[in-house]
Tab-separated table of C-alpha atoms and ligand atoms in Angstrom:
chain	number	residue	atom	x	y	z
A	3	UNK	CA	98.533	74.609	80.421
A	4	UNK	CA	98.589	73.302	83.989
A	5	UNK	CA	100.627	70.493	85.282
A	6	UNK	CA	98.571	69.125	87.691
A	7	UNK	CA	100.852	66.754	89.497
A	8	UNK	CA	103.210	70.101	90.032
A	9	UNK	CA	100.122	71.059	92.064
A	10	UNK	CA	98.997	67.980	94.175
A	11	UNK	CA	100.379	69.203	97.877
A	12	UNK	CA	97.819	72.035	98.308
A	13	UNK	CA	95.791	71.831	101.527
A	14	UNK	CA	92.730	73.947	100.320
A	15	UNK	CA	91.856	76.100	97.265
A	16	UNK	CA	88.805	78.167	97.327
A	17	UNK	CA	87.199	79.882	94.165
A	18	UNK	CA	85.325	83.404	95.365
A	19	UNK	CA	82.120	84.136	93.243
A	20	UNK	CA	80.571	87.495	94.308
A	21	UNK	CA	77.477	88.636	91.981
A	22	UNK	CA	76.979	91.345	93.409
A	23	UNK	CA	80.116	93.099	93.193
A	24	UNK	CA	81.384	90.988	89.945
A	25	UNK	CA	84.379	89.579	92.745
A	26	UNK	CA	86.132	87.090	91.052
A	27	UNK	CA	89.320	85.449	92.748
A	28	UNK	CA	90.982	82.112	94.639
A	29	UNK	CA	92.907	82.099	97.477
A	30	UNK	CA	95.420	79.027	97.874
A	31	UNK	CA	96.127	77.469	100.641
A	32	UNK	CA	99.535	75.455	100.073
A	33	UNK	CA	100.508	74.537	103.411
A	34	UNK	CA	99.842	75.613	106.950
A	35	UNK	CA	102.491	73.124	109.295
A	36	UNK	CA	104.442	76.258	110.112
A	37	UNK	CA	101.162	78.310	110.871
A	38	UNK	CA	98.420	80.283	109.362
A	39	UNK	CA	99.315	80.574	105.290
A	40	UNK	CA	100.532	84.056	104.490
A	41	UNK	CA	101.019	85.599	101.304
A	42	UNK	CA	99.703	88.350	99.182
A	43	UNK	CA	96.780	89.062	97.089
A	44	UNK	CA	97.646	90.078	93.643
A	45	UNK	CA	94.676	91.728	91.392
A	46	UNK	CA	95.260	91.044	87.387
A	47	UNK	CA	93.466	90.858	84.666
A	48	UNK	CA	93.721	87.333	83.938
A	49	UNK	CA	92.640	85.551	80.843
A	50	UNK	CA	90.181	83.291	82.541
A	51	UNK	CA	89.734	81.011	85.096
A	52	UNK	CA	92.742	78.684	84.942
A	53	UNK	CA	95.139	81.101	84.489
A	54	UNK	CA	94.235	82.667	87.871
A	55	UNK	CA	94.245	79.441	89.211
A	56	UNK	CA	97.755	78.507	88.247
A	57	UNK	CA	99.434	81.858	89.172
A	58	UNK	CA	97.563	80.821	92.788
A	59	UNK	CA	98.602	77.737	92.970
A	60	UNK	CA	102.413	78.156	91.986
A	61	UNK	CA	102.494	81.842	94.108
A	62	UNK	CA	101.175	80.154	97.690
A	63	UNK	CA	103.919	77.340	97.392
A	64	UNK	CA	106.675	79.687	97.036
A	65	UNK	CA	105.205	81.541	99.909
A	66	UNK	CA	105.817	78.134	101.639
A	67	UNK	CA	109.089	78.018	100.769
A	68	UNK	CA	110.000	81.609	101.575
A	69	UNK	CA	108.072	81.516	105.005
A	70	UNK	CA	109.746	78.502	105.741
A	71	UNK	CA	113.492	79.801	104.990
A	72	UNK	CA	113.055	82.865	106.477
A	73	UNK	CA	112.167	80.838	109.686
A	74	UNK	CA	108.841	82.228	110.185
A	75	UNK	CA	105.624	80.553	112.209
A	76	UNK	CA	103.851	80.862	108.986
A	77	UNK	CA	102.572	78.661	106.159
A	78	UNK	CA	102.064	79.678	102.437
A	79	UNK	CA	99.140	80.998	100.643
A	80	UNK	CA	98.225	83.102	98.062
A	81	UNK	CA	95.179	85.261	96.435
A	82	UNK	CA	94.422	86.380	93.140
A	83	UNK	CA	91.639	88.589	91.988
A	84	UNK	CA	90.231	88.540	88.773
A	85	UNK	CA	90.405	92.056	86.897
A	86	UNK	CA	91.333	95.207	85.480
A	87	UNK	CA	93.809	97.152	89.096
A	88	UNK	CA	93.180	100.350	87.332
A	89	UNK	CA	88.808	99.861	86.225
A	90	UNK	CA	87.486	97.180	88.088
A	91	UNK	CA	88.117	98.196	91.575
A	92	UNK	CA	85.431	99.148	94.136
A	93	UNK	CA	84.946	99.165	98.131
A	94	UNK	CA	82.532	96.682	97.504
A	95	UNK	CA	84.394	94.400	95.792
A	96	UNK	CA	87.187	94.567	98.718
A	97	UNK	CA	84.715	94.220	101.500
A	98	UNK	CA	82.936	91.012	100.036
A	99	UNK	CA	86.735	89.678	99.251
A	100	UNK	CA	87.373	90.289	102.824
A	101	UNK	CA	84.669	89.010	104.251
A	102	UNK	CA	85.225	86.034	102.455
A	103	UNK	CA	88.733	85.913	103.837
A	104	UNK	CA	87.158	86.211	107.362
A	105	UNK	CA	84.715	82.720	106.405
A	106	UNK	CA	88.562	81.344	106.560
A	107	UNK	CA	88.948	81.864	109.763
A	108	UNK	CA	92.383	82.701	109.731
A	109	UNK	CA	93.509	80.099	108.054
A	110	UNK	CA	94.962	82.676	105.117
A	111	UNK	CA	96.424	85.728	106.191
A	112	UNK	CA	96.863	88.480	103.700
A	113	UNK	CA	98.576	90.983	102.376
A	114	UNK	CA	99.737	93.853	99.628
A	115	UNK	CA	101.071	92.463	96.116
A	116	UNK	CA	100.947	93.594	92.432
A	117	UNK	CA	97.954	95.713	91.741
A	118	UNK	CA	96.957	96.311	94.791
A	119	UNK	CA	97.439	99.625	97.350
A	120	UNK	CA	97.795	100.037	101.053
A	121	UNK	CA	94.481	101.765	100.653
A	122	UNK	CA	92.595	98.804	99.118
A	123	UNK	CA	94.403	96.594	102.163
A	124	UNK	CA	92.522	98.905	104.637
A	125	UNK	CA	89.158	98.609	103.186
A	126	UNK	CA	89.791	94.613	103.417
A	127	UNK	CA	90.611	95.062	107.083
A	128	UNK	CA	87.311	96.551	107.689
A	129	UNK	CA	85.839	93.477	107.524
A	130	UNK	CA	88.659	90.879	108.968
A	131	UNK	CA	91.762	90.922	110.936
A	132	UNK	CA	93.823	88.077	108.623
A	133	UNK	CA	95.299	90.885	107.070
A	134	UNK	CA	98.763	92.063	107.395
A	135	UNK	CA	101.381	94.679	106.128
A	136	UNK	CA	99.496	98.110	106.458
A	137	UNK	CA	100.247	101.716	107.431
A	138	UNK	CA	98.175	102.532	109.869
A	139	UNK	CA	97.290	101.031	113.332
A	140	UNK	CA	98.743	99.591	116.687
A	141	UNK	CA	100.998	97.194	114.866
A	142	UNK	CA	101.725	98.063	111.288
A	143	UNK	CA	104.561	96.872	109.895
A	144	UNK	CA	104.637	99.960	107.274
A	145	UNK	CA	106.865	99.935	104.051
A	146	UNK	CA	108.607	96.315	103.535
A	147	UNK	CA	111.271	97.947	100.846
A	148	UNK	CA	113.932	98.841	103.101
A	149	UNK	CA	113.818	95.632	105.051
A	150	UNK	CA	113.991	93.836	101.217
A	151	UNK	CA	116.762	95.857	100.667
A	152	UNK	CA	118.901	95.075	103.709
A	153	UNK	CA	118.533	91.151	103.073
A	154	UNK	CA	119.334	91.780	99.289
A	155	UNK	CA	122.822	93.572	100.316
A	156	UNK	CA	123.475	90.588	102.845
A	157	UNK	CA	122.740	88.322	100.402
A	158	UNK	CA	125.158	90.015	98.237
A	159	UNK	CA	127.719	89.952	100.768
A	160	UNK	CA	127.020	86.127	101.408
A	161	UNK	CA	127.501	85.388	97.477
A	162	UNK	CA	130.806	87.801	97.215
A	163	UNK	CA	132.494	86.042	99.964
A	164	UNK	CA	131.091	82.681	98.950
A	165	UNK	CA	132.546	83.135	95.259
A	166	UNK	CA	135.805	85.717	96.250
A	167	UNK	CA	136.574	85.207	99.818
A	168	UNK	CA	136.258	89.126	100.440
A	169	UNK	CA	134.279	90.135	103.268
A	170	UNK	CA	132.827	93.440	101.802
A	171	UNK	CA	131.689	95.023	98.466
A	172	UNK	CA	134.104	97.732	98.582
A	173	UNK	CA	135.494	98.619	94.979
A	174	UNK	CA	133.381	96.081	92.996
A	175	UNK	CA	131.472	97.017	90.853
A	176	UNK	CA	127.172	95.822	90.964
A	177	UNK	CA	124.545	96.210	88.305
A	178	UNK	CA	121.339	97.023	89.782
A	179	UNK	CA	118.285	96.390	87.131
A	180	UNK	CA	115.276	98.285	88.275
A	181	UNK	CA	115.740	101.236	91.788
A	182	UNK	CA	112.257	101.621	92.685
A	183	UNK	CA	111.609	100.964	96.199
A	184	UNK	CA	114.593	97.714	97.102
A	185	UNK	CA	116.699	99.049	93.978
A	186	UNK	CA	116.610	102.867	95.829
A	187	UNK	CA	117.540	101.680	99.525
A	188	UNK	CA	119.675	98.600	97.392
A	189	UNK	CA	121.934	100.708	95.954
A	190	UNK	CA	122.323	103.534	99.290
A	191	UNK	CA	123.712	100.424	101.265
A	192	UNK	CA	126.390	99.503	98.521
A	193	UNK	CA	127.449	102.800	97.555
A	194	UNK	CA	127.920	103.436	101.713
A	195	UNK	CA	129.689	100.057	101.394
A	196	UNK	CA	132.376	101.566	98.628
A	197	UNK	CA	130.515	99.879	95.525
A	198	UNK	CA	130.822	100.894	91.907
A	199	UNK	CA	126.816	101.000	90.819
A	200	UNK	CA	125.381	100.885	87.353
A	201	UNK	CA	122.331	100.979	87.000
A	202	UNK	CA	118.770	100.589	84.602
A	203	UNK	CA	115.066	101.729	84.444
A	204	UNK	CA	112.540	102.724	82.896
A	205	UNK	CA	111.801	105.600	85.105
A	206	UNK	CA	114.351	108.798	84.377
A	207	UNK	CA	113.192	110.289	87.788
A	208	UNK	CA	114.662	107.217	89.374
A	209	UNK	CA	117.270	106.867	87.660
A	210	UNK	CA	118.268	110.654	88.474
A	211	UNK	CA	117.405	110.343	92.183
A	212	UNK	CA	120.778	107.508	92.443
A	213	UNK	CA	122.658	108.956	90.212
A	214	UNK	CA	122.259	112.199	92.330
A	215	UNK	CA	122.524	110.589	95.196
A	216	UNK	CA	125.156	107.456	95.034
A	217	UNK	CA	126.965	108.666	91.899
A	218	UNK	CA	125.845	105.761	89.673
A	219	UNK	CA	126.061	105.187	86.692
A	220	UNK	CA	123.520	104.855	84.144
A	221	UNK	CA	123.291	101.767	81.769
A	222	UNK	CA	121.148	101.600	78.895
A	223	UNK	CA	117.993	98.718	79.490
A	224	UNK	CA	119.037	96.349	77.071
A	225	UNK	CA	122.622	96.583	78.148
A	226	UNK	CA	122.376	95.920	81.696
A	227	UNK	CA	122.361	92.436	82.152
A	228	UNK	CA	125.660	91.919	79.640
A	229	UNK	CA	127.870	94.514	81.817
A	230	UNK	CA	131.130	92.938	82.726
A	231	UNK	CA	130.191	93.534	86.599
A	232	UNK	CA	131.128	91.641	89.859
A	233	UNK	CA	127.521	91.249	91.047
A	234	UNK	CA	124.037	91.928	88.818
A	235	UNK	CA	121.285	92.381	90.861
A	236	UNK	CA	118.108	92.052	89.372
A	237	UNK	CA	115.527	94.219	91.263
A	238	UNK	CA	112.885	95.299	88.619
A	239	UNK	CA	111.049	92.268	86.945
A	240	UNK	CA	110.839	88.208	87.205
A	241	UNK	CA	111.942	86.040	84.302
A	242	UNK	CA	115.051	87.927	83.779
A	243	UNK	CA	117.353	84.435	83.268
A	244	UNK	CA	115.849	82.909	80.203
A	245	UNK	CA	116.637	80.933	77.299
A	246	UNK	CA	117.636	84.859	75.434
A	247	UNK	CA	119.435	86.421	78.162
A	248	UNK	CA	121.456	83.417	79.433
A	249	UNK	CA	124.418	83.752	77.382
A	250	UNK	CA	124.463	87.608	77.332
A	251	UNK	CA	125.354	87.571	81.260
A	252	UNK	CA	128.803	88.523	82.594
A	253	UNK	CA	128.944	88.492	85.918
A	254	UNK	CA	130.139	85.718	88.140
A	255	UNK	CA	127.370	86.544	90.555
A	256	UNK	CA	123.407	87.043	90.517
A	257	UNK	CA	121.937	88.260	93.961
A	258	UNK	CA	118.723	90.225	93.256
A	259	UNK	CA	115.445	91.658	95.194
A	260	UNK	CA	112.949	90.556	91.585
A	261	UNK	CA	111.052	87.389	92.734
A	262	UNK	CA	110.615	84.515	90.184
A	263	UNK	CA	114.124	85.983	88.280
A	264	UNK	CA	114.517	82.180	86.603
A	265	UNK	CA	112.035	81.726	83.246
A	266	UNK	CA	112.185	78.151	84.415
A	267	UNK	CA	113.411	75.962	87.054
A	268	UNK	CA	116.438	74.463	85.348
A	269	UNK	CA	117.903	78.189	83.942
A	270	UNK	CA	119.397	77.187	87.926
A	271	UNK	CA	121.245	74.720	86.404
A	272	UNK	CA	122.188	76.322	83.313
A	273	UNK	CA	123.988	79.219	85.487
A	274	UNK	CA	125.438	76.523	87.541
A	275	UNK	CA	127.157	74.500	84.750
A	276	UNK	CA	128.107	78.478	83.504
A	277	UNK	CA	130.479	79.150	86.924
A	278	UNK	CA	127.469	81.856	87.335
A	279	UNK	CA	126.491	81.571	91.586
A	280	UNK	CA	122.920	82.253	92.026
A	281	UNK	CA	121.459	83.233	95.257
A	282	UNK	CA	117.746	82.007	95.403
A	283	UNK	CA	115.389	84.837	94.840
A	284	UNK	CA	112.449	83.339	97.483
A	285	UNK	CA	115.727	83.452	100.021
A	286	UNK	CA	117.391	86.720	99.432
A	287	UNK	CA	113.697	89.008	99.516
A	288	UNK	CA	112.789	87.591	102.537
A	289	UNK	CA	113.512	91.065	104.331
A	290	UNK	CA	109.702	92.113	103.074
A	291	UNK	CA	107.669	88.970	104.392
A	292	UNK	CA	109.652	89.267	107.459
A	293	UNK	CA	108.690	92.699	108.078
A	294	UNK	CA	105.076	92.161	107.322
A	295	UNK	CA	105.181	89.006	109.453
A	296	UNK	CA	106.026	90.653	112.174
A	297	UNK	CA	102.422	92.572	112.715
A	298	UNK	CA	100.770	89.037	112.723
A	299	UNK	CA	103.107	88.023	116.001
A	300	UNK	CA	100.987	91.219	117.970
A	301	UNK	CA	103.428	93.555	118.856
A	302	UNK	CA	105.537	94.973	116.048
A	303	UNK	CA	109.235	94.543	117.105
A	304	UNK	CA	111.965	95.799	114.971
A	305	UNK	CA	114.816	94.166	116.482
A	306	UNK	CA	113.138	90.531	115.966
A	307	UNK	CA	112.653	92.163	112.314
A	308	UNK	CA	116.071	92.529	112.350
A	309	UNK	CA	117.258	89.707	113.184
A	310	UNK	CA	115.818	87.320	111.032
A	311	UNK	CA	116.885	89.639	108.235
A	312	UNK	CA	120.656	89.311	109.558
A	313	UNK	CA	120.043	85.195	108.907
A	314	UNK	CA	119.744	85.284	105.234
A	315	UNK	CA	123.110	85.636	104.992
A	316	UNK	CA	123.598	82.732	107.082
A	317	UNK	CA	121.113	80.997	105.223
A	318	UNK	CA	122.455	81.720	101.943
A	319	UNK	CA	126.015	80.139	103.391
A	320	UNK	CA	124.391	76.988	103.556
A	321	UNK	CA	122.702	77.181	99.868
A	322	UNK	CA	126.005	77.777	98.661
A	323	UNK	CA	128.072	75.429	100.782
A	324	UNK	CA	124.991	72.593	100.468
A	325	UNK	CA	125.130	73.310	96.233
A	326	UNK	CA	128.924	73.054	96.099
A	327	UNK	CA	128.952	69.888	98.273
A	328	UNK	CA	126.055	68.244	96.378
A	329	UNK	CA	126.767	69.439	92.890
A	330	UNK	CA	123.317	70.380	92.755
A	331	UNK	CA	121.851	74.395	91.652
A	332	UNK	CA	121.284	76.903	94.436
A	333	UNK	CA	117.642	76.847	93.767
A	334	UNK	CA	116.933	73.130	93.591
A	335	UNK	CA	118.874	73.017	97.093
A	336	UNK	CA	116.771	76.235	98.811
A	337	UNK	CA	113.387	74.092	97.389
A	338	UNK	CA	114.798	70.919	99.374
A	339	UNK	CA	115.354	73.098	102.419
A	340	UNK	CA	112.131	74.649	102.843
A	341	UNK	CA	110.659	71.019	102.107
A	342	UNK	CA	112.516	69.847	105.147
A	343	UNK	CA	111.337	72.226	107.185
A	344	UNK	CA	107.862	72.399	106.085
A	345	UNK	CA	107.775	68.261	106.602
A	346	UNK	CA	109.607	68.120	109.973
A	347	UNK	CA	106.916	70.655	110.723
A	348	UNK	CA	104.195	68.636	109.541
A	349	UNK	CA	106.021	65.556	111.453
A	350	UNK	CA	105.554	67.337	114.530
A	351	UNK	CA	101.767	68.245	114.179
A	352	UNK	CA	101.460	64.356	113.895
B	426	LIG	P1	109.073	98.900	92.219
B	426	LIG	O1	107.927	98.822	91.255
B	426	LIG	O2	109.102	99.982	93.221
B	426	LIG	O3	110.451	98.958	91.427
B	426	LIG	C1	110.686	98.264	90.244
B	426	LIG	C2	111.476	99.200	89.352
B	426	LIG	O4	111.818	98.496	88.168
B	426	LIG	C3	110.712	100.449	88.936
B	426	LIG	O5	111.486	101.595	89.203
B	426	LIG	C4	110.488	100.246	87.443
B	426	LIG	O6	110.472	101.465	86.731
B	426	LIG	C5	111.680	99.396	87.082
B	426	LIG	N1	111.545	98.643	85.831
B	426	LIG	C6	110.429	98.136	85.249
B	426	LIG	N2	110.753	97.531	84.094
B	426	LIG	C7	112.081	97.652	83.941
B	426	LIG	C8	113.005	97.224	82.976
B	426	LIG	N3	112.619	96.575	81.876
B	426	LIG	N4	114.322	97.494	83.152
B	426	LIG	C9	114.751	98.165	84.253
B	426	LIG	N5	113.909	98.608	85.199
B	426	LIG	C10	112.594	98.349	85.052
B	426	LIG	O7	109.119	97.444	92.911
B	426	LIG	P2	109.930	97.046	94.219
B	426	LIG	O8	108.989	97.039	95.361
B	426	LIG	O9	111.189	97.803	94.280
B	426	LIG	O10	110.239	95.519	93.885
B	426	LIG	C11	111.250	95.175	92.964
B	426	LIG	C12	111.227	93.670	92.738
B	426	LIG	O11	111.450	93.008	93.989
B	426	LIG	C13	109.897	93.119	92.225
B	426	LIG	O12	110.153	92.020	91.395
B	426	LIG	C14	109.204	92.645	93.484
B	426	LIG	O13	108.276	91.624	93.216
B	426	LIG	C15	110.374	92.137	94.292
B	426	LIG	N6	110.159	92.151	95.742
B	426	LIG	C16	109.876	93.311	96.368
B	426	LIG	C17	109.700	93.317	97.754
B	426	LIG	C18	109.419	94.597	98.495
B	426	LIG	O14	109.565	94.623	99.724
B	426	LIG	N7	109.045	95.660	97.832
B	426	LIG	C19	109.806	92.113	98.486
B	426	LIG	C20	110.121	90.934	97.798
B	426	LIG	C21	110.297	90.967	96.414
């Protein structure tokens, strides 16, 4: 079901009907004060219609936020194709969705998400330049995992010397859930650091490659998120706080890479009124969107990369000081944040 009023500040949603190719999809436009809406296109096979339409809708606003926290020139947005990532894909399908971007006219930029491949980007790009985060050309921004990565272990370090005082990881002991691609470079920047690391997946080869490499430990799946750790860092799938889990959690501390880690918004609170400090996922992934952001300034610069990934942990001071102060959950206070922003922005545009 769809609240509608949770949906009423959207600027412009468009619904994408291609017979020729079968292209079904929407791209959602929450909010372009800071600049052209960026976000992702994700590719899933949806139920129907207003399922698609929902994940759009709730996706491109917390693009908004993230954009705007991160301190980027860009707005939120958001598309989602209808369909199967692994049967229903074609060049065809790509071009017409890209062309259809173009009829934008930059308006939406976009970009890689679940289901779809830096290959399927470049077809898009054949046929308009909104489109951001690829491998090959004059400005591409290449992999955003590392970048990810970096903010995640600053974020960490934020939320350890928020909660402890200490300035460094060194001898405490993190739960990483999920190395893939943050989890991998994650982990290689706490173990360097002098963290313990325990670690899940469902992958053995991945779980192998740290264990090889950083000495961690492993941790079966369903045990992860109870380990008596400093820190658990969720890096493998959203929804991970939820009504189940909750109570099972140790750890004074959850700073994670996984976006969307609370079921639902007030989980925030419930971790609150448990002592449990919670570093706003849409805050502490930034390192990704900045990354990719910075092929849509022209030039691809790593050190402005860089430092805009050094901020979240600046930014995640103020979360924490601003939630302490106010009484109020991390993530309610990072939503009221990128509101300001967005609306002085808007303010400004008259
Ligand atoms: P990934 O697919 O490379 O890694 C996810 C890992 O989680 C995989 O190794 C997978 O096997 C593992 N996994 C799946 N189910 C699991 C389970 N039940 N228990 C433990 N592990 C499980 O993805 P990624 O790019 O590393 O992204 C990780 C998370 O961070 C995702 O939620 C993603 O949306 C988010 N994120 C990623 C980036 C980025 O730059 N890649 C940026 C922002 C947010």
């Amino acid at each position: 079901m769809m609240d509608v009023n949770q949906f009423k500040d959207h600027e412009q949603v468009v619904y994408l009907h291609d017979k020729e190719t079968g292209l079904k999809a929407f791209i959602a436009v929450h909010d372009t004060s800071l600049g052209p809406a960026a976000g992702g296109c994700r590719m899933w096979n949806y139920e129907n219609e207003l399922e698609a339409l929902n994940d759009a809708l709730r996706l491109s606003r917390g693009m908004s936020f993230k954009n705007a926290i991160a301190g980027l020139k860009l707005g939120g947005g958001k598309a989602v194709i209808m369909g199967n990532a692994r049967t229903d894909k074609s060049d065809a399908l790509f071009q017409a969705f890209g062309r259809m971007i173009d009829g934008l006219g930059g308006k939406y930029i976009t970009a890689e998400d679940v289901g779809m491949t830096v290959e399927d980007m470049e077809v898009i790009a054949g046929e308009t330049k909104h489109v951001a985060g690829l491998t090959k050309g004059a400005h591409a921004s290449g992999d955003p995992s590392p970048f990810t990565a970096t903010g995640v272990y600053l974020g960490i370090k934020a939320a350890v010397k928020h909660k402890t005082g200490k300035d460094s990881v060194e001898g405490l002991t993190i739960a990483v859930q999920g190395v893939g691609h943050v989890g991998y470079y994650l982990c290689k920047h706490l173990h360097q650091a002098g963290a313990k690391l325990l670690v899940s997946d469902i992958n053995q080869d991945s779980l192998n490659r740290v264990e090889q490499e950083f000495g961690a430990e492993i941790v079966d799946l369903d045990k992860i998120l109870s380990c008596d750790v400093d820190v658990l860092s969720p890096c493998a799938l959203g929804a991970v706080i939820n009504d189940e889990t909750i109570d099972l959690i140790q750890t004074k501390i959850i700073a994670g890479a996984a976006n969307n880690q609370l079921a639902r918004d007030d989980h925030g609170q419930a971790l609150m009124d448990r002592g449990i400090l919670y570093a706003p996922d849409y805050v502490i992934n930034a390192g990704g969107i900045i990354n990719v952001a910075a092929e849509t300034r022209g030039a691809y610069d790593v050190d402005w990369v860089n430092t805009k990934v050094n901020k979240i942990y600046d930014n995640l001071q103020v979360i924490f000081e601003r939630s302490v102060s106010e009484k109020r959950p991390t993530n309610h206070i990072a939503d009221e944040l990128a509101n300001e922003i967005i609306d002085k922005a808007r303010a400004a545009k008259g």
